[in-house]
Every structure is written in C-alpha cells, then in structure tokens.
CSV table of C-alpha atoms in Angstrom, one decimal:
chain,number,residue,atom,x,y,z
O,1,MET,CA,-30.5,-21.4,187.0
O,2,PRO,CA,-27.7,-18.4,185.8
O,3,VAL,CA,-29.1,-14.9,185.5
O,4,ALA,CA,-28.1,-13.3,181.8
O,5,ALA,CA,-26.5,-10.4,182.2
O,6,ARG,CA,-28.0,-6.5,181.4
O,7,ARG,CA,-27.2,-5.4,179.0
O,8,ARG,CA,-25.9,-1.8,178.4
O,9,VAL,CA,-24.1,0.2,175.7
O,10,LEU,CA,-22.3,3.7,176.5
O,11,VAL,CA,-21.7,5.8,173.2
O,12,VAL,CA,-19.0,8.0,172.9
O,13,GLY,CA,-18.9,10.5,170.8
O,14,ILE,CA,-15.1,12.6,170.2
O,15,ASP,CA,-15.8,15.5,166.7
O,16,GLY,CA,-12.7,15.7,164.8
O,17,VAL,CA,-9.7,12.9,165.3
O,18,ARG,CA,-8.0,11.8,162.5
O,19,LEU,CA,-7.1,9.0,162.0
O,20,ASP,CA,-3.1,9.0,161.5
O,21,THR,CA,-3.2,12.8,164.5
O,22,LEU,CA,-4.5,9.2,166.8
O,23,ARG,CA,-2.9,6.0,165.4
O,24,ARG,CA,1.0,8.3,166.8
O,25,LEU,CA,-0.6,9.7,170.3
O,26,ASP,CA,-0.1,7.9,173.8
O,27,THR,CA,-4.1,7.8,174.2
O,28,PRO,CA,-4.6,4.4,177.2
O,29,HIS,CA,-8.6,4.5,177.2
O,30,LEU,CA,-8.7,4.6,174.0
O,31,ASP,CA,-6.0,1.7,173.6
O,32,ALA,CA,-7.0,-1.1,175.5
O,33,LEU,CA,-10.6,0.0,175.2
O,34,ALA,CA,-9.0,-1.5,170.4
O,35,ALA,CA,-7.2,-4.3,172.7
O,36,ALA,CA,-10.6,-5.5,174.2
O,37,GLY,CA,-12.6,-5.1,170.7
O,38,PHE,CA,-10.3,-3.6,168.0
O,39,LEU,CA,-10.6,0.1,166.5
O,40,ALA,CA,-11.0,0.2,162.3
O,41,PRO,CA,-10.9,2.4,160.3
O,42,LEU,CA,-14.1,4.0,157.9
O,43,VAL,CA,-15.0,6.9,155.9
O,44,VAL,CA,-17.6,9.5,155.2
O,45,GLU,CA,-19.9,8.1,152.1
O,46,PRO,CA,-19.4,10.2,149.3
O,47,GLY,CA,-23.6,11.1,149.1
O,48,THR,CA,-22.6,12.9,153.2
O,49,PRO,CA,-20.7,15.6,153.4
O,50,THR,CA,-18.0,15.2,155.5
O,51,MET,CA,-19.6,18.3,158.3
O,52,SER,CA,-20.0,17.2,161.7
O,53,GLY,CA,-23.4,17.8,161.6
O,54,PRO,CA,-24.5,15.2,158.7
O,55,CYS,CA,-21.9,12.5,160.1
O,56,TRP,CA,-23.4,12.6,164.0
O,57,ALA,CA,-27.1,12.4,162.0
O,58,THR,CA,-26.4,9.5,160.4
O,59,ILE,CA,-24.6,7.8,162.9
O,60,VAL,CA,-27.0,8.2,165.5
O,61,THR,CA,-30.0,7.4,163.4
O,62,GLY,CA,-28.5,5.1,161.3
O,63,VAL,CA,-29.6,6.1,157.7
O,64,THR,CA,-27.7,7.9,155.5
O,65,VAL,CA,-28.7,11.4,154.5
O,66,ASP,CA,-30.7,11.2,152.1
O,67,LYS,CA,-33.2,9.9,155.2
O,68,HIS,CA,-32.3,12.1,157.5
O,69,ALA,CA,-31.9,15.3,155.3
O,70,VAL,CA,-29.8,16.4,158.0
O,71,TRP,CA,-27.1,18.7,155.2
O,72,SER,CA,-24.7,20.8,156.9
O,73,ASN,CA,-24.5,22.4,160.4
O,74,ASP,CA,-27.5,23.9,159.9
O,75,PHE,CA,-30.4,20.9,160.6
O,76,SER,CA,-33.5,23.0,159.5
O,77,GLY,CA,-35.4,21.2,157.2
O,78,ASN,CA,-34.3,16.9,158.7
O,79,ARG,CA,-36.5,14.3,158.7
O,80,LEU,CA,-35.6,13.3,162.1
O,81,ALA,CA,-39.3,13.2,163.2
O,82,VAL,CA,-39.7,10.3,160.4
O,83,PHE,CA,-35.9,8.7,161.3
O,84,PRO,CA,-35.2,9.4,165.3
O,85,ASP,CA,-31.7,8.9,167.2
O,86,PHE,CA,-30.8,5.8,169.1
O,87,THR,CA,-32.1,7.5,172.2
O,88,THR,CA,-35.4,8.1,170.8
O,89,ARG,CA,-36.3,5.3,169.1
O,90,LEU,CA,-35.4,3.2,172.9
O,91,ARG,CA,-36.7,5.7,175.4
O,92,GLU,CA,-40.5,5.0,173.2
O,93,ALA,CA,-39.5,1.2,173.4
O,94,GLY,CA,-40.0,1.7,177.7
O,95,ARG,CA,-35.7,1.8,177.6
O,96,ARG,CA,-33.8,3.9,179.9
O,97,THR,CA,-31.1,6.9,177.8
O,98,TYR,CA,-29.5,9.4,178.8
O,99,VAL,CA,-28.1,11.8,176.3
O,100,ALA,CA,-24.7,14.2,177.1
O,101,ALA,CA,-23.1,16.9,175.0
O,102,ALA,CA,-22.3,20.8,174.7
O,103,TRP,CA,-23.3,21.6,171.1
O,104,GLU,CA,-26.4,23.0,170.8
O,105,PRO,CA,-27.9,22.1,167.4
O,106,LEU,CA,-27.6,18.6,169.3
O,107,MET,CA,-29.9,19.1,172.3
O,108,THR,CA,-32.1,22.6,171.4
O,109,VAL,CA,-33.5,24.0,169.2
O,110,ALA,CA,-30.3,26.0,167.9
O,111,ASN,CA,-30.1,26.0,163.9
O,112,GLY,CA,-32.7,23.9,163.2
O,113,GLY,CA,-32.2,21.2,166.6
O,114,PRO,CA,-32.7,19.6,168.2
O,115,LEU,CA,-31.2,15.9,166.7
O,116,PHE,CA,-31.7,14.6,170.5
O,117,ARG,CA,-35.7,14.4,170.1
O,118,GLY,CA,-37.0,12.6,173.0
O,119,PRO,CA,-34.2,10.9,175.3
O,120,GLY,CA,-35.2,9.8,178.8
O,121,ARG,CA,-32.4,11.9,180.1
O,122,VAL,CA,-29.9,15.0,179.1
O,123,SER,CA,-26.9,17.0,180.6
O,124,PHE,CA,-26.8,20.0,177.8
O,125,VAL,CA,-24.0,23.2,179.0
O,126,ALA,CA,-23.7,25.3,176.5
O,127,PRO,CA,-19.4,26.9,176.6
O,128,ALA,CA,-19.0,29.6,177.9
O,129,SER,CA,-17.1,30.8,174.7
O,130,ASP,CA,-17.0,29.8,171.5
O,131,ASP,CA,-12.6,29.3,171.8
O,132,CYS,CA,-10.4,26.3,172.8
O,133,GLU,CA,-10.8,26.7,176.4
O,134,GLY,CA,-14.8,27.1,176.5
O,135,TRP,CA,-15.0,24.0,174.6
O,136,GLU,CA,-12.7,22.7,177.0
O,137,GLU,CA,-14.8,23.8,180.0
O,138,ALA,CA,-17.9,22.0,178.1
O,139,ASP,CA,-16.6,18.5,177.8
O,140,GLU,CA,-14.9,18.7,181.3
O,141,LEU,CA,-18.6,20.0,182.5
O,142,VAL,CA,-20.3,17.0,180.2
O,143,THR,CA,-17.9,14.8,181.1
O,144,THR,CA,-18.5,15.3,185.1
O,145,GLU,CA,-22.0,15.3,185.1
O,146,ALA,CA,-22.4,11.9,182.6
O,147,VAL,CA,-19.6,9.7,185.9
O,148,ARG,CA,-22.5,11.2,187.9
O,149,VAL,CA,-25.3,9.5,185.7
O,150,LEU,CA,-23.6,6.4,184.8
O,151,ALA,CA,-22.6,6.1,187.6
O,152,GLU,CA,-25.8,6.9,189.7
O,153,ASP,CA,-28.2,5.9,187.6
O,154,ASP,CA,-29.1,3.1,184.7
O,155,PRO,CA,-29.2,4.7,181.4
O,156,GLU,CA,-29.7,1.4,179.7
O,157,ALA,CA,-27.9,2.9,176.1
O,158,SER,CA,-26.3,6.5,176.8
O,159,PHE,CA,-24.8,9.1,174.6
O,160,VAL,CA,-21.9,11.1,175.3
O,161,TYR,CA,-20.7,13.8,173.3
O,162,LEU,CA,-16.7,16.2,173.3
O,163,GLY,CA,-16.3,18.5,170.8
O,164,ALA,CA,-13.0,20.4,172.1
O,165,VAL,CA,-10.9,18.1,169.7
O,166,ASP,CA,-12.8,19.3,166.3
O,167,GLU,CA,-13.4,22.5,167.9
O,168,THR,CA,-9.7,23.8,168.3
O,169,ALA,CA,-8.7,22.2,165.1
O,170,HIS,CA,-10.3,25.2,163.2
O,171,ILE,CA,-8.7,27.8,165.5
O,172,LEU,CA,-5.5,26.2,165.7
O,173,GLY,CA,-5.0,23.1,162.8
O,174,CYS,CA,-3.2,20.0,164.1
O,175,GLY,CA,-0.5,21.0,166.2
O,176,GLU,CA,0.5,20.0,168.9
O,177,GLU,CA,-2.5,21.6,171.2
O,178,TYR,CA,-4.9,20.0,168.6
O,179,GLU,CA,-3.3,16.6,169.5
O,180,ARG,CA,-2.6,17.5,173.3
O,181,ALA,CA,-7.1,17.8,173.2
O,182,VAL,CA,-6.7,14.3,171.3
O,183,VAL,CA,-5.0,13.4,174.4
O,184,ARG,CA,-7.2,15.4,177.2
O,185,ALA,CA,-10.1,13.7,175.0
O,186,ASP,CA,-9.0,10.3,176.0
O,187,GLU,CA,-8.1,11.5,179.6
O,188,ARG,CA,-12.6,11.9,179.3
O,189,LEU,CA,-13.6,9.1,178.2
O,190,GLY,CA,-11.7,6.8,180.9
O,191,ARG,CA,-13.4,8.6,183.3
O,192,LEU,CA,-16.0,7.1,181.5
O,193,LEU,CA,-15.7,3.9,181.6
O,194,ALA,CA,-14.1,4.3,184.9
O,195,ALA,CA,-17.6,5.3,186.2
O,196,VAL,CA,-18.8,2.1,184.4
O,197,ARG,CA,-16.8,-0.1,186.1
O,198,ASP,CA,-17.1,1.3,189.3
O,199,ARG,CA,-20.8,0.8,189.4
O,200,ALA,CA,-22.2,-1.5,192.2
O,201,ALA,CA,-24.1,-3.3,189.4
O,202,HIS,CA,-22.1,-3.7,187.1
O,203,ALA,CA,-21.2,-7.6,187.7
O,204,GLU,CA,-24.4,-8.6,186.9
O,205,GLU,CA,-23.8,-6.4,183.6
O,206,ALA,CA,-22.6,-6.6,179.8
O,207,TRP,CA,-21.4,-3.3,178.4
O,208,THR,CA,-20.6,-2.8,175.3
O,209,PHE,CA,-18.4,0.1,174.5
O,210,ILE,CA,-18.3,2.4,171.5
O,211,VAL,CA,-16.3,5.7,170.4
O,212,VAL,CA,-16.8,7.4,167.9
O,213,THR,CA,-15.6,10.1,165.6
O,214,ASP,CA,-17.3,12.1,162.7
O,215,HIS,CA,-14.7,13.1,160.3
O,216,GLY,CA,-10.8,14.2,160.1
O,217,HIS,CA,-9.2,17.8,158.9
O,218,ARG,CA,-7.6,19.2,156.9
O,219,ASP,CA,-3.8,19.6,158.5
O,220,GLU,CA,-4.3,23.3,158.8
O,221,GLY,CA,-8.1,22.9,160.5
O,222,GLY,CA,-10.9,22.5,158.4
O,223,HIS,CA,-13.8,19.6,156.7
O,224,GLY,CA,-16.1,19.5,154.3
O,225,GLY,CA,-14.1,19.0,150.9
O,226,ARG,CA,-13.3,15.3,150.0
O,227,SER,CA,-9.7,14.7,151.0
O,228,GLU,CA,-8.6,11.6,152.7
O,229,ARG,CA,-7.8,13.1,155.4
O,230,GLU,CA,-11.0,15.2,155.6
O,231,ARG,CA,-13.5,11.6,154.9
O,232,THR,CA,-11.4,9.5,156.9
O,233,ALA,CA,-13.2,8.1,159.7
O,234,TRP,CA,-12.6,5.5,162.9
O,235,VAL,CA,-14.9,3.0,165.4
O,236,ALA,CA,-13.5,1.5,167.5
O,237,CYS,CA,-16.5,-1.3,169.9
O,238,ALA,CA,-15.7,-3.9,173.0
O,239,GLY,CA,-18.2,-5.9,174.3
O,240,PRO,CA,-19.7,-9.2,174.9
O,241,ASP,CA,-20.1,-9.4,171.1
O,242,VAL,CA,-16.8,-8.4,170.1
O,243,PRO,CA,-14.1,-10.0,171.0
O,244,ALA,CA,-10.3,-8.3,171.9
O,245,GLY,CA,-8.9,-9.0,168.7
O,246,ALA,CA,-11.4,-9.2,166.2
O,247,ARG,CA,-11.5,-8.2,162.2
O,248,VAL,CA,-13.9,-6.0,160.2
O,249,GLY,CA,-14.4,-4.6,157.5
O,250,GLY,CA,-16.4,-2.3,155.5
O,251,LEU,CA,-17.6,-0.3,158.3
O,252,ARG,CA,-20.0,2.4,158.2
O,253,HIS,CA,-21.4,5.3,160.1
O,254,GLN,CA,-24.6,4.2,159.9
O,255,ASP,CA,-23.8,1.0,161.1
O,256,VAL,CA,-23.6,2.7,165.0
O,257,ALA,CA,-27.1,2.5,165.8
O,258,ALA,CA,-27.9,-0.5,164.3
O,259,GLN,CA,-25.0,-2.0,166.0
O,260,VAL,CA,-27.0,0.2,169.8
O,261,PHE,CA,-30.4,-2.2,168.9
O,262,ALA,CA,-27.9,-5.1,168.5
O,263,SER,CA,-26.3,-5.1,171.6
O,264,LEU,CA,-29.4,-4.1,173.5
O,265,ASP,CA,-31.0,-7.7,172.3
O,266,CYS,CA,-33.6,-5.3,170.6
O,267,PRO,CA,-34.2,-6.2,167.3
O,268,ALA,CA,-34.5,-2.9,164.6
O,269,ASP,CA,-37.8,-2.8,163.0
O,270,SER,CA,-38.1,-3.7,159.6
O,271,HIS,CA,-40.4,0.2,159.4
O,272,TRP,CA,-37.7,1.9,160.7
O,273,THR,CA,-35.6,1.0,157.3
O,274,LEU,CA,-32.5,1.6,158.6
O,275,ASP,CA,-29.5,1.7,155.9
O,276,GLY,CA,-26.7,0.0,158.9
O,277,ARG,CA,-26.1,-3.1,160.2
O,278,PRO,CA,-24.6,-4.7,163.6
O,279,PHE,CA,-20.7,-4.5,163.0
O,280,ALA,CA,-19.3,-7.9,161.7
O,281,ALA,CA,-16.9,-8.9,164.2
O,282,GLU,CA,-15.5,-12.0,161.3
O,283,PRO,CA,-15.1,-15.2,163.3
O,284,LEU,CA,-11.7,-15.5,164.9
O,285,ALA,CA,-12.3,-19.2,164.4
O,286,VAL,CA,-15.3,-21.3,163.8
O,287,LEU,CA,-16.4,-24.3,165.8
O,288,LEU,CA,-18.6,-27.3,163.6
O,289,ASP,CA,-20.1,-29.8,164.7
O,290,MET,CA,-20.4,-33.2,163.0
O,291,ASP,CA,-23.0,-35.7,163.4
O,292,GLY,CA,-26.6,-33.9,161.8
O,293,THR,CA,-24.6,-30.6,160.7
O,294,LEU,CA,-21.9,-31.4,158.0
O,295,VAL,CA,-22.9,-35.0,157.5
O,296,ASP,CA,-26.0,-36.8,158.0
O,297,THR,CA,-25.1,-39.2,160.7
O,298,GLU,CA,-27.9,-38.1,163.5
O,299,ALA,CA,-30.6,-40.2,162.1
O,300,LEU,CA,-28.3,-42.6,161.4
O,301,TRP,CA,-27.5,-42.3,164.9
O,302,TRP,CA,-30.8,-42.6,166.6
O,303,ARG,CA,-31.8,-45.5,164.6
O,304,THR,CA,-29.1,-47.5,165.9
O,305,ALA,CA,-29.6,-46.0,169.0
O,306,ARG,CA,-33.8,-47.4,168.4
O,307,GLU,CA,-32.1,-51.0,167.1
O,308,VAL,CA,-29.9,-52.2,170.1
O,309,ALA,CA,-32.9,-50.3,172.5
O,310,GLU,CA,-35.6,-52.7,170.4
O,311,GLY,CA,-32.9,-55.7,171.3
O,312,LEU,CA,-33.2,-54.4,174.6
O,313,GLY,CA,-37.7,-54.5,175.2
O,314,HIS,CA,-37.2,-50.8,175.0
O,315,ARG,CA,-39.2,-48.5,172.6
O,316,LEU,CA,-37.3,-44.8,171.9
O,317,THR,CA,-40.2,-42.2,171.2
O,318,ASP,CA,-39.4,-38.6,172.1
O,319,ALA,CA,-39.1,-38.5,175.6
O,320,ASP,CA,-35.6,-40.2,174.5
O,321,THR,CA,-34.4,-37.5,172.1
O,322,SER,CA,-32.5,-35.7,174.7
O,323,GLU,CA,-30.8,-38.2,176.3
O,324,VAL,CA,-29.9,-39.5,172.7
O,325,VAL,CA,-29.0,-37.0,169.9
O,326,GLY,CA,-26.0,-34.8,170.1
O,327,ARG,CA,-24.9,-37.2,172.9
O,328,CYS,CA,-21.9,-39.5,173.3
O,329,VAL,CA,-21.8,-43.2,173.0
O,330,GLU,CA,-21.4,-43.7,177.0
O,331,ASP,CA,-23.9,-41.0,177.7
O,332,THR,CA,-26.3,-43.6,175.1
O,333,ALA,CA,-25.4,-46.5,176.6
O,334,VAL,CA,-25.8,-45.3,180.1
O,335,HIS,CA,-29.4,-44.5,179.5
O,336,LEU,CA,-30.6,-47.2,177.6
O,337,TRP,CA,-29.4,-49.7,180.5
O,338,ARG,CA,-31.3,-48.2,182.3
O,339,VAL,CA,-34.6,-47.0,180.9
O,340,SER,CA,-35.2,-50.8,179.5
O,341,GLY,CA,-33.8,-52.4,183.0
O,342,THR,CA,-31.2,-54.5,181.3
O,343,GLU,CA,-28.7,-56.9,183.2
O,344,ARG,CA,-26.2,-57.5,180.2
O,345,PRO,CA,-23.7,-55.7,180.8
O,346,LEU,CA,-22.8,-51.5,180.5
O,347,ASP,CA,-19.7,-52.2,178.2
O,348,THR,CA,-21.0,-54.2,175.8
O,349,LEU,CA,-24.0,-51.7,175.2
O,350,VAL,CA,-20.9,-49.6,174.4
O,351,ALA,CA,-19.4,-52.0,172.2
O,352,GLU,CA,-22.5,-52.8,170.3
O,353,LEU,CA,-23.8,-48.9,170.3
O,354,ASP,CA,-19.7,-48.2,168.6
O,355,ALA,CA,-20.0,-51.3,166.0
O,356,ARG,CA,-23.4,-50.8,164.7
O,357,PHE,CA,-23.1,-46.5,164.2
O,358,LEU,CA,-19.4,-46.8,162.1
O,359,ALA,CA,-21.2,-50.0,160.0
O,360,ALA,CA,-23.7,-47.0,159.2
O,361,VAL,CA,-21.6,-44.5,159.0
O,362,GLU,CA,-19.5,-46.6,156.5
O,363,GLY,CA,-21.6,-47.5,154.4
O,364,GLU,CA,-24.7,-44.2,154.2
O,365,THR,CA,-23.2,-41.6,155.1
O,366,VAL,CA,-23.8,-38.2,152.7
O,367,LEU,CA,-22.1,-34.4,153.2
O,368,LEU,CA,-25.5,-32.5,153.8
O,369,PRO,CA,-26.6,-29.2,152.2
O,370,GLY,CA,-24.0,-26.9,151.9
O,371,ALA,CA,-21.0,-28.5,154.3
O,372,PRO,CA,-19.2,-28.5,150.6
O,373,GLU,CA,-19.4,-24.7,150.4
O,374,LEU,CA,-19.1,-23.8,153.9
O,375,LEU,CA,-15.9,-26.0,154.1
O,376,ARG,CA,-14.7,-24.0,150.7
O,377,THR,CA,-16.4,-20.5,152.1
O,378,LEU,CA,-13.9,-20.8,155.5
O,379,GLY,CA,-10.5,-22.0,153.9
O,380,ASP,CA,-10.3,-18.4,151.4
O,381,MET,CA,-12.0,-16.9,153.9
O,382,GLY,CA,-8.5,-18.4,155.5
O,383,ILE,CA,-10.5,-18.3,159.2
O,384,PRO,CA,-9.2,-21.7,161.2
O,385,ARG,CA,-11.8,-24.4,161.4
O,386,ALA,CA,-11.6,-27.1,164.4
O,387,LEU,CA,-14.1,-30.4,163.8
O,388,VAL,CA,-15.9,-30.6,167.4
O,389,THR,CA,-18.2,-33.8,167.7
O,390,ALA,CA,-19.6,-36.3,170.4
O,391,SER,CA,-18.6,-39.3,167.8
O,392,PRO,CA,-15.9,-41.9,168.7
O,393,ARG,CA,-12.5,-41.1,166.3
O,394,PRO,CA,-13.6,-44.2,164.5
O,395,VAL,CA,-17.0,-43.2,163.3
O,396,VAL,CA,-14.6,-39.7,162.6
O,397,GLU,CA,-12.6,-41.0,161.0
O,398,SER,CA,-14.2,-42.5,158.1
O,399,VAL,CA,-16.4,-39.4,158.0
O,400,LEU,CA,-13.1,-37.5,157.4
O,401,LYS,CA,-13.0,-39.3,154.0
O,402,LEU,CA,-15.6,-37.5,153.2
O,403,LEU,CA,-14.7,-33.6,154.7
O,404,GLY,CA,-11.3,-34.1,153.8
O,405,ALA,CA,-9.0,-34.0,156.8
O,406,GLU,CA,-7.4,-31.1,155.1
O,407,SER,CA,-10.6,-29.2,155.8
O,408,PHE,CA,-9.8,-29.2,160.0
O,409,GLN,CA,-6.7,-27.5,161.5
O,410,VAL,CA,-8.3,-30.0,164.6
O,411,THR,CA,-10.1,-32.5,165.3
O,412,VAL,CA,-11.7,-33.1,169.0
O,413,THR,CA,-13.8,-36.5,169.6
O,414,ALA,CA,-15.3,-38.2,172.1
O,415,ASP,CA,-12.3,-39.6,173.2
O,416,ASP,CA,-10.0,-36.9,173.6
O,417,THR,CA,-11.1,-35.0,176.9
O,418,ASP,CA,-12.3,-36.5,179.8
O,419,ARG,CA,-16.0,-35.0,179.5
O,420,THR,CA,-17.7,-35.0,175.9
O,421,LYS,CA,-20.5,-32.6,175.3
O,422,PRO,CA,-23.0,-31.5,176.8
O,423,HIS,CA,-20.2,-30.2,179.1
O,424,PRO,CA,-18.4,-27.0,177.8
O,425,GLU,CA,-14.5,-28.8,177.9
O,426,PRO,CA,-15.0,-29.9,173.7
O,427,TYR,CA,-15.4,-26.5,172.7
O,428,LEU,CA,-12.2,-25.6,175.0
O,429,ALA,CA,-10.2,-27.6,173.8
O,430,ALA,CA,-10.8,-26.9,170.2
O,431,ALA,CA,-10.1,-23.2,171.4
O,432,ARG,CA,-7.0,-23.6,172.9
O,433,ALA,CA,-5.0,-25.9,170.2
O,434,LEU,CA,-6.0,-22.8,167.5
O,435,GLY,CA,-5.4,-20.3,170.2
O,436,VAL,CA,-7.9,-18.3,170.2
O,437,ASP,CA,-10.5,-17.2,172.8
O,438,PRO,CA,-13.1,-19.2,172.6
O,439,ALA,CA,-15.7,-15.8,173.7
O,440,GLY,CA,-14.3,-15.1,169.3
O,441,CYS,CA,-15.6,-18.1,167.8
O,442,LEU,CA,-18.5,-19.5,166.1
O,443,ALA,CA,-20.0,-22.7,166.6
O,444,VAL,CA,-22.0,-24.4,164.6
O,445,GLU,CA,-24.1,-26.7,166.3
O,446,ASP,CA,-27.5,-28.6,165.2
O,447,SER,CA,-28.9,-30.6,169.3
O,448,PRO,CA,-29.0,-28.4,172.2
O,449,ALA,CA,-26.6,-31.2,174.3
O,450,GLY,CA,-24.0,-29.0,171.8
O,451,ILE,CA,-25.8,-26.4,171.5
O,452,ALA,CA,-25.2,-26.4,175.1
O,453,ALA,CA,-21.2,-27.1,175.1
O,454,ALA,CA,-20.7,-24.3,172.8
O,455,GLU,CA,-22.4,-21.6,174.7
O,456,ALA,CA,-21.1,-23.1,178.4
O,457,ALA,CA,-17.5,-22.4,176.9
O,458,GLY,CA,-18.3,-18.7,175.5
O,459,CYS,CA,-18.8,-18.9,171.8
O,460,ARG,CA,-21.5,-17.6,169.3
O,461,VAL,CA,-23.9,-20.0,167.8
O,462,ALA,CA,-25.1,-20.8,164.7
O,463,VAL,CA,-27.5,-23.9,164.8
O,464,VAL,CA,-28.6,-25.6,161.4
O,465,PRO,CA,-31.8,-28.3,163.5
O,466,SER,CA,-31.9,-31.7,162.6
O,467,LEU,CA,-33.7,-33.5,164.9
O,468,VAL,CA,-34.8,-31.6,167.5
O,469,PRO,CA,-36.0,-28.0,167.1
O,470,VAL,CA,-34.1,-25.0,168.8
O,471,GLU,CA,-35.4,-21.3,169.1
O,472,GLY,CA,-33.5,-18.6,168.3
O,473,ALA,CA,-31.6,-17.0,171.5
O,474,PRO,CA,-28.9,-14.1,172.6
O,475,GLY,CA,-26.1,-15.0,171.0
O,476,ARG,CA,-27.4,-18.0,168.9
O,477,ARG,CA,-28.0,-17.6,165.7
O,478,VAL,CA,-31.2,-20.4,164.3
O,479,LEU,CA,-30.2,-20.9,160.3
O,480,THR,CA,-32.2,-22.4,157.9
O,481,GLY,CA,-29.1,-24.4,156.6
O,482,LEU,CA,-25.0,-24.2,156.2
O,483,GLN,CA,-25.5,-22.5,152.8
O,484,GLU,CA,-27.5,-19.3,154.6
O,485,LEU,CA,-24.2,-19.2,157.0
O,486,VAL,CA,-22.5,-19.4,153.4
O,487,GLU,CA,-24.2,-16.5,152.2
O,488,LEU,CA,-24.3,-14.5,155.9
O,489,LEU,CA,-20.3,-15.4,156.1
O,490,GLU,CA,-20.0,-13.7,152.5
O,491,ALA,CA,-21.7,-10.7,152.8
O,492,GLY,CA,-19.6,-10.0,155.9
O,493,ARG,CA,-22.1,-10.6,158.6
O,494,ALA,CA,-21.4,-13.8,160.4
O,495,PRO,CA,-24.0,-14.7,163.7
O,496,ARG,CA,-23.7,-12.7,166.4
O,497,GLY,CA,-27.1,-14.3,168.0
O,498,SER,CA,-30.9,-14.5,167.6
O,499,GLU,CA,-32.7,-11.8,164.8
C-alpha cells in the first residue's frame, strides 16, 4: 500500500504589495504559483485598520481584531495568549514550525510583541538601518537563512516575512523603486520555492504554498485609511487541495491560518473559535455516481444479485458486499459464478443480471433526497457535470428519464471504458471529456468501489453512504446526504477532505 505523502505548508508574507502594481510587473515565481493554483484579491474588512499589525495578526491567528486585539503597529494590550498564531498552535500540538522575519514586533517584545509567541524555530535579523537599503539587506538575510532551514531541516509549517516592499513605499512612494522592490521580493520567493523543490525528501512530500499581502498603499506611499487601494490585498495558493485554475471568491485574511491547518490535515479545534475557514476552491467539475448516490437503485441491484444467487444455491451475506455493491454486472456475475460453483455459462449470468436489474430500474427507481436540488444548484453555478457509473448504458438511459439527460454534459457507463470501477479509468475518461484536471474535480460517491476509483483518478470525494459505511480520509468528506452537499456548495465551502 502506498504511503501517504507528508504534508507541509510554507506561508510567505510580503508586506504592502499593491494588487494593481503586481498585475503589471513581471513576477515569474508568483505567476507560476498562481498558475498552479490561484491568485485572488481580498479586501481588508471594515473593522480592521489597514495597518500591518492588525492585518498580519488576523492572517496568522485566524481570528479578527475584536478577538486578537492588535489594533495598530503597537501590539500592547493584545490577546495573543488566547488566540495564538498558527505556528504556536501547531508546535503545541507536537508539529515542527518555523518563522523567519525582520520586523521586531513579529519576533520580539518590541512594541508589545511578539506576534509569534512560540514557534519551534525562529530566524530573526533586525535591519541595520530603518531605510530602504537596511530593509533590503534584512530581507536578503532572512531569505538566505530561511532557504537553509527549508533545505536542511524539516519544518511542517513555516512563515517567512519580507518587509522591504512596504518600507520602500513609505519612504519613496509607489514609483519605480517600489516596483523594483516587488520584483526583488518575487526573486526571493523563487529561492524559497526552489529550496523546497530541492529537498532530498521532496518526492515524498505534499507542499501547500501560500503567499499573502496585508494591505495596499496610496500612490504617495502610506496606508491606514479606507481607500480602495489601501484596503485591497491578495492571496495566492497552490497545493494538493488547490487545483490549477481553481475558482475562489470571498477570501479573507483570517482564512489563511484555517487553510494552514487544513493543508496539514490538522482539524481546527472548535474551542479555538477561529473566524477563518479553509479556502473553498470551487470544483472545476462535479463527477456524480448514479446508483445509490442520485437514485435509489443500489438496493435494487443488491436484490437482483440476491435473487440470481439464490437461483444458483448461494445466499448473499455481508461477505459478498464488496464484490456486489458498486460493481459492474460482469464483476458481480464472476463473483456469483465463483462462490456458487455453478456450471452455467458466465454470459448467461450476465444476461440474467442485466435483464432483471433493468426491469427493476424501469419499474421502481426513485430519486434520492437532495438529488434534484443538487443538480439544479450545480447548473445554477455553471459547474460542469458528468455522470460516472458502473451500470450499463440501457440502465443509464432509463434513469436519465428521471434525472434529465440535460443535467449532464458527459455520461460514462460500464460500456464506455475498457475497465470500470474500482479502476480509475471511468473518472479519468469523464474529466478528459470535460477538459478538466481530475485533481480539480469533486466526485460524489456512495460505495467503496466507486470511492477507490475516484481517489485513484486523483479526485476529491464527497461520500453519501448507502449500503456500506464509509469513513472520512484526506481528500474525502463523508456527508449526511446530498442536501448537505448542496448547502456546502451554496455557502462556498465545497468539500475538500475529512473535517
């Protein structure tokens, strides 16, 4: 059995980068990260001052200013002991964490700090002078040290802060030197990413990268007001839970810490009362199983298999479930032929199963609760849909009279691929037909065979169990029913894994 990749997270905070400036500059490393996932704007919330202290505190704690109580760049009176940063929470949970920065309140007791109260390892380099040159030198030293730690050590969650861009804007405004500072920050980001890629264990690791800024700037430099340029920030992310071209919206600074916990498969404790939630990447497509997921045919299939088995002198029990539920006709026929010891030709068993099941489907099939609402919601959201089933084409055509053939852009049946579930080929074929990456797809399944197929194809999976209990797992979310999935989609919280 393959060993699950070790999850790691690197957050890079680049202070004071205006989104409009970023969009017109050549920043190849950030551009590549955005292409591998997304880069999206976010707006500093009305109650949060557009200052570094409050914004960074919200980013790393996952709670808003009314909880962490960092209202300015003087952190005095904060409640960070109650609402600590993600590196401290993770270190207290036994995880290895690391922070590298040059701004004193982040790392020392200066001005009521530190923001990072207890990471496992730190690299702190105070600027030799409080000017552009001093901050560029400090960022360079911070980057050099962080590259060494990322390459040689094994932090599970890291935060690296670069402050020269913001200081340049304060001193010189948002002109050419400010733009050059942004480009230099991108070059430093590239070195951090390269340090991760060059790790000896990189092939066995699954890294999530998050790059975020805290606020914007006025043209003349400076912030703290409520203008659009001051309030507009942005976040970029790529990783195993964020497919290329991911569509996201409604992001907030407090979501960054929540995403860190989610990326490490470390569920946030409800007692932390986080205000953030993991980034909700809208699926590029939803691939839906049919039997037992959208329509109540799984019980019909079990009954059909039971009746055929009894005719062969075999009584189906729980031991037969994995060979029947979610399986194609041919697989079930082979199983019944083997366990019954019958001398009947295999093709006659296939034909009998086919005929009995089709008759049952045509006469008794009903939609499962939430199925019409789910299909309607996906259509309203404009998310492409495929039906992916181990049933033969005649059965699917019968069921589509209930579901509506127009509900799906693609249908993949047992007759359309050389191998069907639990092999990944049906899901790979559906994603290919829709022109999307399987990693960006959400598969909706009910049976272990279907789940195995979807996960082997690289899809995220939402499970609505029918006959067989299913447990959550990384990349797999077990739901109470289709209506819960509808509610998650409408709330912008597409399932991303176990919670």
